[in-house]
Tab-separated table of C-alpha atoms and ligand atoms in Angstrom:
chain	number	residue	atom	x	y	z
A	1	UNK	CA	167.027	16.143	146.883
A	2	UNK	CA	165.212	18.170	149.479
A	3	UNK	CA	165.136	16.937	153.061
A	4	UNK	CA	161.915	17.173	155.093
A	5	UNK	CA	163.010	18.836	158.348
A	6	UNK	CA	159.761	18.746	160.325
A	7	UNK	CA	159.324	16.636	163.461
A	8	UNK	CA	156.253	15.953	165.575
A	9	UNK	CA	156.431	15.614	169.354
A	10	UNK	CA	153.145	14.837	171.088
A	11	UNK	CA	150.604	16.873	169.149
A	12	UNK	CA	153.002	19.651	168.138
A	13	UNK	CA	154.729	19.861	164.771
A	14	UNK	CA	158.057	21.695	164.862
A	15	UNK	CA	159.636	23.057	161.656
A	16	UNK	CA	162.830	21.220	162.578
A	17	UNK	CA	164.303	19.214	165.492
A	18	UNK	CA	166.959	21.730	166.594
A	19	UNK	CA	166.000	23.690	169.708
A	20	UNK	CA	168.146	25.916	171.936
A	21	UNK	CA	168.543	24.741	175.532
A	22	UNK	CA	167.262	26.416	178.672
A	23	UNK	CA	169.628	28.914	180.279
A	24	UNK	CA	171.745	29.348	177.156
A	25	UNK	CA	169.461	31.621	175.153
A	26	UNK	CA	167.934	33.964	177.758
A	27	UNK	CA	164.212	34.497	177.296
A	28	UNK	CA	164.647	34.109	173.535
A	29	UNK	CA	164.315	37.815	172.853
A	30	UNK	CA	167.940	38.916	173.358
A	31	UNK	CA	169.522	37.646	170.147
A	32	UNK	CA	166.906	38.364	167.506
A	33	UNK	CA	169.174	40.931	165.830
A	34	UNK	CA	172.144	38.540	165.799
A	35	UNK	CA	170.437	35.303	164.830
A	36	UNK	CA	167.469	34.394	162.647
A	37	UNK	CA	165.720	32.812	165.621
A	38	UNK	CA	162.727	31.934	163.476
A	39	UNK	CA	164.807	29.229	161.783
A	40	UNK	CA	165.180	27.379	165.103
A	41	UNK	CA	162.782	24.521	165.774
A	42	UNK	CA	162.063	26.034	169.193
A	43	UNK	CA	163.531	28.218	171.900
A	44	UNK	CA	163.530	26.822	175.437
A	45	UNK	CA	163.593	29.755	177.853
A	46	UNK	CA	165.491	30.224	181.074
A	47	UNK	CA	163.776	28.579	184.051
A	48	UNK	CA	160.879	30.659	185.404
A	49	UNK	CA	160.038	30.562	189.143
A	50	UNK	CA	157.098	32.084	191.068
A	51	UNK	CA	159.182	34.994	192.416
A	52	UNK	CA	162.065	36.915	190.789
A	53	UNK	CA	165.481	35.534	191.776
A	54	UNK	CA	168.882	37.253	191.853
A	55	UNK	CA	170.589	33.886	191.725
A	56	UNK	CA	173.926	32.916	193.243
A	57	UNK	CA	176.811	35.301	193.949
A	58	UNK	CA	179.488	35.649	191.231
A	59	UNK	CA	181.617	34.168	189.832
A	60	UNK	CA	178.915	31.845	188.455
A	61	UNK	CA	180.587	30.339	185.370
A	62	UNK	CA	183.998	28.894	184.574
A	63	UNK	CA	185.454	27.294	181.455
A	64	UNK	CA	186.704	23.715	181.880
A	65	UNK	CA	188.279	21.213	179.466
A	66	UNK	CA	185.780	20.837	176.587
A	67	UNK	CA	183.061	22.491	178.596
A	68	UNK	CA	182.073	24.817	181.394
A	69	UNK	CA	180.660	24.726	184.907
A	70	UNK	CA	177.894	27.092	186.004
A	71	UNK	CA	175.872	27.738	189.100
A	72	UNK	CA	173.518	30.580	188.280
A	73	UNK	CA	170.981	29.706	190.978
A	74	UNK	CA	167.952	30.046	188.695
A	75	UNK	CA	168.261	33.827	188.301
A	76	UNK	CA	165.116	35.038	186.527
A	77	UNK	CA	162.490	37.793	186.481
A	78	UNK	CA	159.695	35.680	188.028
A	79	UNK	CA	156.454	34.597	186.408
A	80	UNK	CA	154.565	37.920	186.728
A	81	UNK	CA	157.190	39.978	184.898
A	82	UNK	CA	157.721	37.128	182.434
A	83	UNK	CA	154.037	37.273	181.538
A	84	UNK	CA	153.981	41.070	181.331
A	85	UNK	CA	157.244	41.604	179.473
A	86	UNK	CA	158.060	38.478	177.463
A	87	UNK	CA	154.766	36.942	176.356
A	88	UNK	CA	153.819	40.026	174.270
A	89	UNK	CA	157.193	39.872	172.475
A	90	UNK	CA	156.611	36.221	171.543
A	91	UNK	CA	153.532	37.181	169.496
A	92	UNK	CA	155.759	38.170	166.565
A	93	UNK	CA	157.945	35.019	166.745
A	94	UNK	CA	157.531	32.304	164.123
A	95	UNK	CA	159.632	29.843	166.100
A	96	UNK	CA	157.966	27.946	168.899
A	97	UNK	CA	158.480	28.945	172.528
A	98	UNK	CA	158.924	26.295	175.206
A	99	UNK	CA	158.824	27.848	178.674
A	100	UNK	CA	161.043	26.127	181.224
A	101	UNK	CA	159.630	26.070	184.766
A	102	UNK	CA	161.540	25.514	188.024
A	103	UNK	CA	160.489	25.383	191.666
A	104	UNK	CA	161.294	24.145	195.144
A	105	UNK	CA	157.927	22.507	195.848
A	106	UNK	CA	155.082	21.048	193.800
A	107	UNK	CA	153.092	24.209	194.529
A	108	UNK	CA	155.874	26.420	193.072
A	109	UNK	CA	155.728	24.618	189.727
A	110	UNK	CA	151.920	24.556	189.822
A	111	UNK	CA	151.734	28.302	190.517
A	112	UNK	CA	153.962	29.210	187.570
A	113	UNK	CA	152.052	26.901	185.239
A	114	UNK	CA	148.619	28.121	186.383
A	115	UNK	CA	149.601	31.749	185.835
A	116	UNK	CA	151.002	30.997	182.387
A	117	UNK	CA	147.862	29.052	181.457
A	118	UNK	CA	145.671	31.982	182.547
A	119	UNK	CA	147.813	34.436	180.581
A	120	UNK	CA	147.181	32.301	177.481
A	121	UNK	CA	150.219	33.614	175.567
A	122	UNK	CA	151.897	32.039	172.563
A	123	UNK	CA	153.747	29.304	174.427
A	124	UNK	CA	153.634	25.885	172.773
A	125	UNK	CA	155.058	23.710	175.537
A	126	UNK	CA	156.460	23.515	179.037
A	127	UNK	CA	159.788	21.964	179.927
A	128	UNK	CA	160.020	21.166	183.633
A	129	UNK	CA	163.411	21.527	185.324
A	130	UNK	CA	163.200	18.855	188.010
A	131	UNK	CA	166.861	19.264	189.036
A	132	UNK	CA	165.798	21.473	191.939
A	133	UNK	CA	165.797	20.539	195.636
A	134	UNK	CA	162.298	19.772	196.953
A	135	UNK	CA	162.171	21.696	200.235
A	136	UNK	CA	159.134	19.646	201.249
A	137	UNK	CA	160.895	16.380	200.373
A	138	UNK	CA	164.024	16.528	202.517
A	139	UNK	CA	165.744	18.829	199.997
A	140	UNK	CA	166.242	15.853	197.697
A	141	UNK	CA	166.073	16.820	194.034
A	142	UNK	CA	162.787	15.848	192.347
A	143	UNK	CA	164.942	14.411	189.546
A	144	UNK	CA	166.554	11.703	191.687
A	145	UNK	CA	163.331	10.183	192.956
A	146	UNK	CA	160.813	8.343	190.773
A	147	UNK	CA	157.992	8.899	193.283
A	148	UNK	CA	158.521	12.671	193.434
A	149	UNK	CA	158.859	12.832	189.637
A	150	UNK	CA	155.577	10.914	189.253
A	151	UNK	CA	153.723	13.143	191.730
A	152	UNK	CA	155.003	16.377	190.173
A	153	UNK	CA	154.255	15.240	186.613
A	154	UNK	CA	150.697	14.164	187.549
A	155	UNK	CA	150.024	17.513	189.255
A	156	UNK	CA	151.248	19.460	186.227
A	157	UNK	CA	149.439	17.214	183.738
A	158	UNK	CA	146.162	18.126	185.450
A	159	UNK	CA	146.877	21.804	184.811
A	160	UNK	CA	147.709	21.884	181.103
A	161	UNK	CA	146.844	20.341	177.791
A	162	UNK	CA	149.974	21.837	176.260
A	163	UNK	CA	152.996	19.689	175.454
A	164	UNK	CA	154.565	18.682	178.786
A	165	UNK	CA	158.277	17.815	178.734
A	166	UNK	CA	160.127	16.628	181.859
A	167	UNK	CA	163.870	17.411	181.821
A	168	UNK	CA	165.899	14.639	183.407
A	169	UNK	CA	169.155	14.653	185.352
A	170	UNK	CA	171.967	12.213	184.486
A	171	UNK	CA	173.015	12.103	188.155
A	172	UNK	CA	170.748	9.178	189.049
A	173	UNK	CA	171.108	5.419	189.428
A	174	UNK	CA	168.601	4.509	186.704
A	175	UNK	CA	167.499	7.310	184.367
A	176	UNK	CA	165.091	4.909	182.632
A	177	UNK	CA	163.161	4.515	185.895
A	178	UNK	CA	162.791	8.303	186.285
A	179	UNK	CA	161.756	8.641	182.619
A	180	UNK	CA	159.116	5.931	183.187
A	181	UNK	CA	157.783	7.873	186.186
A	182	UNK	CA	157.441	10.961	183.964
A	183	UNK	CA	155.677	8.876	181.296
A	184	UNK	CA	153.347	7.305	183.873
A	185	UNK	CA	152.561	10.779	185.231
A	186	UNK	CA	151.346	11.850	181.799
A	187	UNK	CA	154.362	13.624	180.285
A	188	UNK	CA	154.306	13.907	176.495
A	189	UNK	CA	158.107	13.756	176.246
A	190	UNK	CA	161.284	13.857	178.281
A	191	UNK	CA	164.440	15.830	177.616
A	192	UNK	CA	167.905	14.738	178.701
A	193	UNK	CA	170.400	15.516	179.948
A	194	UNK	CA	170.595	18.366	182.429
A	195	UNK	CA	174.134	19.210	183.560
A	196	UNK	CA	176.472	16.811	185.360
A	197	UNK	CA	177.825	18.021	188.711
A	198	UNK	CA	181.400	19.263	188.664
A	199	UNK	CA	183.958	21.346	190.533
A	200	UNK	CA	186.922	23.445	189.434
A	201	UNK	CA	189.612	24.858	191.748
A	202	UNK	CA	192.131	27.616	190.979
A	203	UNK	CA	195.377	26.120	192.254
A	204	UNK	CA	197.213	29.462	192.402
A	205	UNK	CA	194.677	31.011	194.813
A	206	UNK	CA	193.564	27.672	196.259
A	207	UNK	CA	189.961	28.828	195.812
A	208	UNK	CA	186.897	27.557	193.948
A	209	UNK	CA	186.547	28.966	190.459
A	210	UNK	CA	182.812	29.555	191.014
A	211	UNK	CA	181.395	30.873	194.273
A	212	UNK	CA	179.253	27.822	195.067
A	213	UNK	CA	182.114	25.342	194.554
A	214	UNK	CA	180.023	22.673	192.854
A	215	UNK	CA	178.087	23.559	189.717
A	216	UNK	CA	176.670	22.020	186.561
A	217	UNK	CA	179.115	20.764	183.931
A	218	UNK	CA	178.046	21.144	180.294
A	219	UNK	CA	179.595	21.153	176.823
A	220	UNK	CA	181.286	18.463	174.710
A	221	UNK	CA	182.826	16.927	177.854
A	222	UNK	CA	179.414	15.441	178.731
A	223	UNK	CA	178.230	14.372	175.258
A	224	UNK	CA	178.944	10.628	175.676
A	225	UNK	CA	176.989	10.708	178.960
A	226	UNK	CA	174.048	12.367	177.213
A	227	UNK	CA	174.064	9.971	174.273
A	228	UNK	CA	174.121	6.966	176.629
A	229	UNK	CA	171.289	8.412	178.738
A	230	UNK	CA	169.112	9.046	175.663
A	231	UNK	CA	169.684	5.475	174.520
A	232	UNK	CA	168.816	4.058	177.957
A	233	UNK	CA	165.663	6.206	178.161
A	234	UNK	CA	164.393	5.112	174.752
A	235	UNK	CA	164.596	1.508	175.926
A	236	UNK	CA	162.518	2.352	179.016
A	237	UNK	CA	159.688	4.505	177.611
A	238	UNK	CA	157.644	4.967	174.463
A	239	UNK	CA	157.287	8.778	174.636
A	240	UNK	CA	159.728	10.876	172.550
A	241	UNK	CA	163.103	11.920	173.943
A	242	UNK	CA	164.732	15.279	173.263
A	243	UNK	CA	168.502	14.835	173.493
A	244	UNK	CA	171.088	17.324	174.650
A	245	UNK	CA	174.530	17.640	176.166
A	246	UNK	CA	177.557	18.941	174.271
A	247	UNK	CA	176.094	19.277	170.777
A	248	UNK	CA	178.254	21.586	168.647
A	249	UNK	CA	177.840	20.152	165.129
A	250	UNK	CA	175.395	18.396	162.860
A	251	UNK	CA	177.262	15.141	163.425
A	252	UNK	CA	176.851	15.512	167.220
A	253	UNK	CA	173.119	16.041	166.748
A	254	UNK	CA	172.873	13.043	164.398
A	255	UNK	CA	174.615	10.952	167.071
A	256	UNK	CA	171.822	11.819	169.534
A	257	UNK	CA	169.147	11.085	166.932
A	258	UNK	CA	170.685	7.679	166.116
A	259	UNK	CA	170.692	6.912	169.859
A	260	UNK	CA	166.933	7.486	169.832
A	261	UNK	CA	166.288	11.218	170.198
A	262	UNK	CA	163.377	12.721	168.238
A	263	UNK	CA	164.825	16.231	168.548
A	264	UNK	CA	167.873	17.881	170.080
A	265	UNK	CA	168.820	20.988	172.016
A	266	UNK	CA	171.980	23.023	171.536
A	267	UNK	CA	173.170	24.645	174.767
A	268	UNK	CA	176.707	25.564	175.722
A	269	UNK	CA	177.718	26.072	172.060
A	270	UNK	CA	175.452	29.161	172.020
A	271	UNK	CA	177.922	30.967	174.288
A	272	UNK	CA	180.583	30.762	171.581
A	273	UNK	CA	178.160	31.465	168.729
A	274	UNK	CA	174.480	32.311	169.277
A	275	UNK	CA	173.819	30.951	165.767
A	276	UNK	CA	175.279	27.518	166.668
A	277	UNK	CA	171.826	25.905	166.478
A	278	UNK	CA	171.400	27.054	162.873
A	279	UNK	CA	174.797	25.632	161.910
A	280	UNK	CA	173.814	22.337	163.545
A	281	UNK	CA	170.562	22.309	161.561
A	282	UNK	CA	172.281	23.061	158.241
A	283	UNK	CA	174.853	20.341	158.880
A	284	UNK	CA	172.136	17.805	159.766
A	285	UNK	CA	170.396	18.516	156.459
A	286	UNK	CA	173.684	18.073	154.569
A	287	UNK	CA	174.266	14.795	156.445
A	288	UNK	CA	170.855	13.510	155.359
A	289	UNK	CA	171.497	14.517	151.752
A	290	UNK	CA	174.823	12.711	151.756
A	291	UNK	CA	173.578	9.575	153.526
A	292	UNK	CA	170.288	8.975	151.736
A	293	UNK	CA	167.886	10.090	154.486
A	294	UNK	CA	164.922	12.005	153.046
A	295	UNK	CA	163.801	13.433	156.385
A	296	UNK	CA	165.444	14.423	159.663
A	297	UNK	CA	162.849	12.407	161.556
A	298	UNK	CA	164.139	9.236	159.841
A	299	UNK	CA	167.338	9.613	161.852
A	300	UNK	CA	165.536	8.991	165.145
A	301	UNK	CA	166.569	5.572	166.410
A	302	UNK	CA	168.267	4.645	163.107
A	303	UNK	CA	171.205	3.082	164.961
A	304	UNK	CA	172.164	-0.211	163.320
A	305	UNK	CA	173.520	-1.866	166.468
A	306	UNK	CA	171.414	-3.704	169.018
A	307	UNK	CA	172.193	-3.414	172.710
B	1	DHB	C1	171.407	25.927	187.023
B	1	DHB	C2	170.302	25.139	186.813
B	1	DHB	C3	170.432	23.964	186.107
B	1	DHB	O1	169.389	23.140	185.880
B	1	DHB	C4	171.677	23.605	185.611
B	1	DHB	O2	171.787	22.475	184.918
B	1	DHB	C5	172.768	24.387	185.819
B	1	DHB	C6	172.645	25.552	186.529
B	1	DHB	C7	171.320	27.161	187.780
B	1	DHB	O3	170.416	27.975	187.586
B	1	DHB	O4	172.205	27.380	188.607
């Protein structure tokens, strides 16, 4: 029996629901000799900011039990170079490109989006990294405040007709409330979860293992947090949810889909194997074959329990 792998989010049809997560797959152009990137449902790029950024001082990553902590500081080439150097390369890609945008004010995000819209390259969607401090809002992260999330989403919605995805942080009191703000602001979908804050100390040197001390924890260690967040979000909104956090296998991805996700992103697992997303996809298809699902989209919300 053949399994239909396609999924539709907003008005975009993806060949399958397995994407690679922002920050774990560069600009999407680095691995095309190692991995058949065209078999991925989509590539979500590193966060793009108005200006180029060096990012934080090293060390910026450390392995932790069942995961890792990073604090890269949004290192990227800036929107102008991104347009000049990356957009032309995307022309030959069959997979879909989702450009992740970050900023420290509403105008930062708006500037990046406006420039990308003018450049009119082959981008299919924007994912908005709202886990950034708003320098005009008391340095509070956009992601922790429903009002700031609503304002930012509305401003960006006015600037694009492309698929608009707001990426949510788990480090909030009520993630459903923030998801609702994104939905009310006109987002087509939300993705969750961004990293969970964490710290790791080298006891022999009595120093932090990464220069900034606190960073973002990712990998299998956070999967139960991600699955719970996706489930809570699907109860709060009617737009699709893209689930992520610690997916390393088809079964992990199916878990997110059962919790309510319409698609998933594979992140930290790409550091061990850049083809991890393809393995996840193949294993999801096998799961469907073995469990009587005729399409991957049937998995979304197929949880049998009520809560
Ligand atoms: C960084 C940004 C993130 O959104 C995250 O989850 C982890 C790290 C960063 O660029 O430092």
